[in-house]
PDB file of C-alpha atoms in Angstrom:
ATOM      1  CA  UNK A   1      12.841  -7.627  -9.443  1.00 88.00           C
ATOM      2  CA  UNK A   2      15.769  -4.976  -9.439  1.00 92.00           C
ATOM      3  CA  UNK A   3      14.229  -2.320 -12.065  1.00 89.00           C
ATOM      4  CA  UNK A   4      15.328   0.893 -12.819  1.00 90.00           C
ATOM      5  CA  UNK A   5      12.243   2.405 -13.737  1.00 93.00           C
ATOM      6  CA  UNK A   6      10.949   4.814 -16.774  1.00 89.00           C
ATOM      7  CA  UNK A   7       7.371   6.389 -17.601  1.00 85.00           C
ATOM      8  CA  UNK A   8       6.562   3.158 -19.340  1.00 88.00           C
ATOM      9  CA  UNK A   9       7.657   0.633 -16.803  1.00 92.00           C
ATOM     10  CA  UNK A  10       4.170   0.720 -15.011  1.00 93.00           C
ATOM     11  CA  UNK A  11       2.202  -0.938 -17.232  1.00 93.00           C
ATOM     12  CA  UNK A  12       4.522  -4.090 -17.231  1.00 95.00           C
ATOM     13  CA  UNK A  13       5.059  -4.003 -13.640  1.00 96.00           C
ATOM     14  CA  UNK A  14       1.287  -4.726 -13.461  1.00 95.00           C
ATOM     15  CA  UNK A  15       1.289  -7.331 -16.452  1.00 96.00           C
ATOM     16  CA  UNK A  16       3.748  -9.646 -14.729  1.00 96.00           C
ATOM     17  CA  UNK A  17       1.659  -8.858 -11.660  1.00 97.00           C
ATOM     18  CA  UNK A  18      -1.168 -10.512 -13.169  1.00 97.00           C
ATOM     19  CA  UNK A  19       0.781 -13.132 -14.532  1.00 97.00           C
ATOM     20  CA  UNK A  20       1.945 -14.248 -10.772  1.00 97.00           C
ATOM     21  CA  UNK A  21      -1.569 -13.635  -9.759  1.00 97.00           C
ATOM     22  CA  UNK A  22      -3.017 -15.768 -12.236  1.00 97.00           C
ATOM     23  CA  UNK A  23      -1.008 -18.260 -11.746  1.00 97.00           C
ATOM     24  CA  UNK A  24      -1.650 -18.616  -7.737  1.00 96.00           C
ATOM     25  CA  UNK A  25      -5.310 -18.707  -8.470  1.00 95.00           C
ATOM     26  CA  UNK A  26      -5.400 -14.657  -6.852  1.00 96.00           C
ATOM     27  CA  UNK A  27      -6.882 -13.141  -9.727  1.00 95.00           C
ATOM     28  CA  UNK A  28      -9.880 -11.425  -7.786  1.00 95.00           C
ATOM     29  CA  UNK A  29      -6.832  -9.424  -6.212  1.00 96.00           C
ATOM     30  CA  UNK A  30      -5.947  -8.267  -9.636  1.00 96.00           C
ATOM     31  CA  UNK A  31      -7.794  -4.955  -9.454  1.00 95.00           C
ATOM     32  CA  UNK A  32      -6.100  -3.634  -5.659  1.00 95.00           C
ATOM     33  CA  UNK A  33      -2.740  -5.091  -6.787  1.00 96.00           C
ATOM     34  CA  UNK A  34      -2.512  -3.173 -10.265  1.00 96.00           C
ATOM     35  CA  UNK A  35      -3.797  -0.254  -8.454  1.00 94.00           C
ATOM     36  CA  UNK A  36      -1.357  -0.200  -5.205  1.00 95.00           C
ATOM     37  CA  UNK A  37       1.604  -1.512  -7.578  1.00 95.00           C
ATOM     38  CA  UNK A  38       1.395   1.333 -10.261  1.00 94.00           C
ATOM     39  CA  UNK A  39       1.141   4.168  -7.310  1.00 93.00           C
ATOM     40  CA  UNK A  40       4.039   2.710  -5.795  1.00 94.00           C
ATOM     41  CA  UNK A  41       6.025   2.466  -8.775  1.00 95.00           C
ATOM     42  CA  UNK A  42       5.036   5.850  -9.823  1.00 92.00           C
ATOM     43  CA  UNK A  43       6.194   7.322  -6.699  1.00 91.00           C
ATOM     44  CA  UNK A  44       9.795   5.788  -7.736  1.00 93.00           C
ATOM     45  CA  UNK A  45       9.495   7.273 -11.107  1.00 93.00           C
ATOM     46  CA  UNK A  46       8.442  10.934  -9.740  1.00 90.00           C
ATOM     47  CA  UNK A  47      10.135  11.484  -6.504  1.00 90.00           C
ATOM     48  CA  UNK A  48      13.671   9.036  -6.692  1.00 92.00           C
ATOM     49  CA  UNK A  49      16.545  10.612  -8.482  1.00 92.00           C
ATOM     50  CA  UNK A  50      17.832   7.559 -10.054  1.00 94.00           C
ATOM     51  CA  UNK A  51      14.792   6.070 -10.580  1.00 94.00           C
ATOM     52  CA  UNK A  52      16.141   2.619  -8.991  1.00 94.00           C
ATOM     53  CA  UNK A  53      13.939  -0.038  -6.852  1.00 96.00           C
ATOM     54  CA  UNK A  54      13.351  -3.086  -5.769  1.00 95.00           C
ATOM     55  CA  UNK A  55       9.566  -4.592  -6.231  1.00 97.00           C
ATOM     56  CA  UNK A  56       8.571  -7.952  -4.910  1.00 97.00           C
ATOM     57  CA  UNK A  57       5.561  -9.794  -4.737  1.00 97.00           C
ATOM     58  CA  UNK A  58       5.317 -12.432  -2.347  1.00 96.00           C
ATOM     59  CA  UNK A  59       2.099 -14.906  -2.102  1.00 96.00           C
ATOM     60  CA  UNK A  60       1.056 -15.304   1.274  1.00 94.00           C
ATOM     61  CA  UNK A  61      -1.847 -17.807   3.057  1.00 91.00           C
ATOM     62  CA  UNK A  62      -4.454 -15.258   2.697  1.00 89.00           C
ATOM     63  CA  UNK A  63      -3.466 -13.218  -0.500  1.00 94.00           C
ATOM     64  CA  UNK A  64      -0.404 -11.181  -1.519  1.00 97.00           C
ATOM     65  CA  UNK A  65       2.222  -9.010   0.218  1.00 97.00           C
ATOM     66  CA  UNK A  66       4.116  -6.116  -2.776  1.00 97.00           C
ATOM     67  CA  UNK A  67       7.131  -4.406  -1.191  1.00 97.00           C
ATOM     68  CA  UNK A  68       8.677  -1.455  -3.664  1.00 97.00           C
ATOM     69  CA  UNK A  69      12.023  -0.546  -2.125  1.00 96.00           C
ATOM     70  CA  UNK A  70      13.921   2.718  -3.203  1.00 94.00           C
ATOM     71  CA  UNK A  71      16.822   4.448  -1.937  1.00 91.00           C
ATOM     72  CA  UNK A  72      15.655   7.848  -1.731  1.00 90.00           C
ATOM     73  CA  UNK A  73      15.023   8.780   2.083  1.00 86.00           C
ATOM     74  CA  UNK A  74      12.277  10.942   2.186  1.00 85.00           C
ATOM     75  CA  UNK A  75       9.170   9.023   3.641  1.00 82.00           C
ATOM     76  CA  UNK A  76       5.493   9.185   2.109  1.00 78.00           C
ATOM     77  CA  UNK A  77       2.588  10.966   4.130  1.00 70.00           C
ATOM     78  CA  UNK A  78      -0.749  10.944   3.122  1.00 64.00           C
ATOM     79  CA  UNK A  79      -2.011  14.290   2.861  1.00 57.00           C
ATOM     80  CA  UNK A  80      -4.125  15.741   5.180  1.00 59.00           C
ATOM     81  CA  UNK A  81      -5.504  18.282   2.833  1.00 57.00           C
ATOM     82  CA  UNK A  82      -5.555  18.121  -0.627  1.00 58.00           C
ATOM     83  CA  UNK A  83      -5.456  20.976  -3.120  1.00 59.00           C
ATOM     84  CA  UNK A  84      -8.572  19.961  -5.285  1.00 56.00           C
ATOM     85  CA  UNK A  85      -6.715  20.663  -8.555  1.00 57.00           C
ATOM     86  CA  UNK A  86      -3.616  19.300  -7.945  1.00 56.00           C
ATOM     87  CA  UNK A  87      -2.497  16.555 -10.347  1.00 58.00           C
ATOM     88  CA  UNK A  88      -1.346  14.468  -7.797  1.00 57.00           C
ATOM     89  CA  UNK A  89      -1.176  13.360  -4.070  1.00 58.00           C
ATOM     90  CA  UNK A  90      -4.044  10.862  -4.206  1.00 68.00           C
ATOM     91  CA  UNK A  91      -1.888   7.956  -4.231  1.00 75.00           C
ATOM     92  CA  UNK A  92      -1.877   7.089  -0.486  1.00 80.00           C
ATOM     93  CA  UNK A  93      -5.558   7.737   0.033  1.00 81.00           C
ATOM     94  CA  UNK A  94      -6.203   5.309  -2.945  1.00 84.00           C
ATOM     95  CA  UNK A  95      -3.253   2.674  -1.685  1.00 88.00           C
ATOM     96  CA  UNK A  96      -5.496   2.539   1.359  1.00 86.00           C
ATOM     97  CA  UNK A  97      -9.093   2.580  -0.258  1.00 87.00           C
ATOM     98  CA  UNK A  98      -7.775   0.066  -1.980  1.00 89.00           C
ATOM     99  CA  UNK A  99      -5.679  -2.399  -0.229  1.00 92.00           C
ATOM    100  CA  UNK A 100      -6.130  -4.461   3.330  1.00 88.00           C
ATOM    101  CA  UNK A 101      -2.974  -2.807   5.484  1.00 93.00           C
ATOM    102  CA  UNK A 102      -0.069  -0.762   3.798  1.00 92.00           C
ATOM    103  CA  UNK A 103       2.577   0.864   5.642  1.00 92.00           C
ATOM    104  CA  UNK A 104       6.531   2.022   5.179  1.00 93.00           C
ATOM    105  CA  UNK A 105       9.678   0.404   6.710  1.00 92.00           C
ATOM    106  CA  UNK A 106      12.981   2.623   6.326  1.00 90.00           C
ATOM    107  CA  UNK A 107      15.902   1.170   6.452  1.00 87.00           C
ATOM    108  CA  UNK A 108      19.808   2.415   7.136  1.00 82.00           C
ATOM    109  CA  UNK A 109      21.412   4.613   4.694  1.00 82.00           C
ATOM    110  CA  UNK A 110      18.306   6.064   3.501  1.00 81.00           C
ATOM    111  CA  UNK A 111      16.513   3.422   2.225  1.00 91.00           C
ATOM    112  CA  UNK A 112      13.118   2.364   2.698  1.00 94.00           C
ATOM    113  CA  UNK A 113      10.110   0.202   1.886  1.00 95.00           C
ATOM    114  CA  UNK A 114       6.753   0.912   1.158  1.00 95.00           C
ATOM    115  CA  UNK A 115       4.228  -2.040   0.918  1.00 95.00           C
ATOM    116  CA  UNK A 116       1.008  -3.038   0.766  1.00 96.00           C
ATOM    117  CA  UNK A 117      -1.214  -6.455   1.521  1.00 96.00           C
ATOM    118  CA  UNK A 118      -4.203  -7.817   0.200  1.00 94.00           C
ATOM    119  CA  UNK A 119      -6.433 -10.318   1.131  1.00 90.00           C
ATOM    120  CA  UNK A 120      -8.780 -12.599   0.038  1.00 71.00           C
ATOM    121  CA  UNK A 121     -10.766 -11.958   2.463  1.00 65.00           C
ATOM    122  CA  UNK A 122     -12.006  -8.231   3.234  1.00 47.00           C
TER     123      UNK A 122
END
């Protein structure tokens, strides 16, 4: 999906994530997917000027590979220490409570892709 993405777009990102994982019979993945998905997609919302990405969920043998690609070339890092009352820079330390293996690819011009697998078996 090719989104351009608002403050609202989350929580229909994760219904048609569902949807897919319903139908491939994945829906014990629902809870890591939702979760990974909507920090991803966040992320775009906060942090990308124009708010523009790419998300794709792909079914794989063993579970589900989501890819959110965005054209804004600054990488994510987990932080090392986090500011106890700060509203936000959980998302990668959740991402990876969360999912099996996530990691970023960038790409030429500053793009890049941040994804995230899951498995039915952990």
């Amino acid at each position: 999906m090719r989104l351009t993405v608002g403050e609202h777009s989350v929580r229909h990102i994760r219904r048609i994530a569902r949807s897919l994982l319903r139908e491939w019979a994945l829906t014990e993945l629902t809870f890591a997917v939702e979760l990974g998905l909507s920090e991803l997609v966040t992320n775009v919302v906060r942090h990308v000027p124009d708010r523009r990405c790419t998300v794709l969920l792909v079914r794989q043998t063993a579970g589900v590979r989501v890819e959110v690609t965005d054209g804004f070339p600054q990488l994510p890092e987990p932080l090392l220490h986090l500011d106890l009352d700060s509203e936000g820079g959980r998302g990668l330390a959740l991402l990876d409570a969360v999912v099996g293996k996530w990691g970023v690819t960038p790409w030429v011009l500053g793009h890049k892709t941040v994804w995230f697998e899951c498995g039915t078996e952990k």
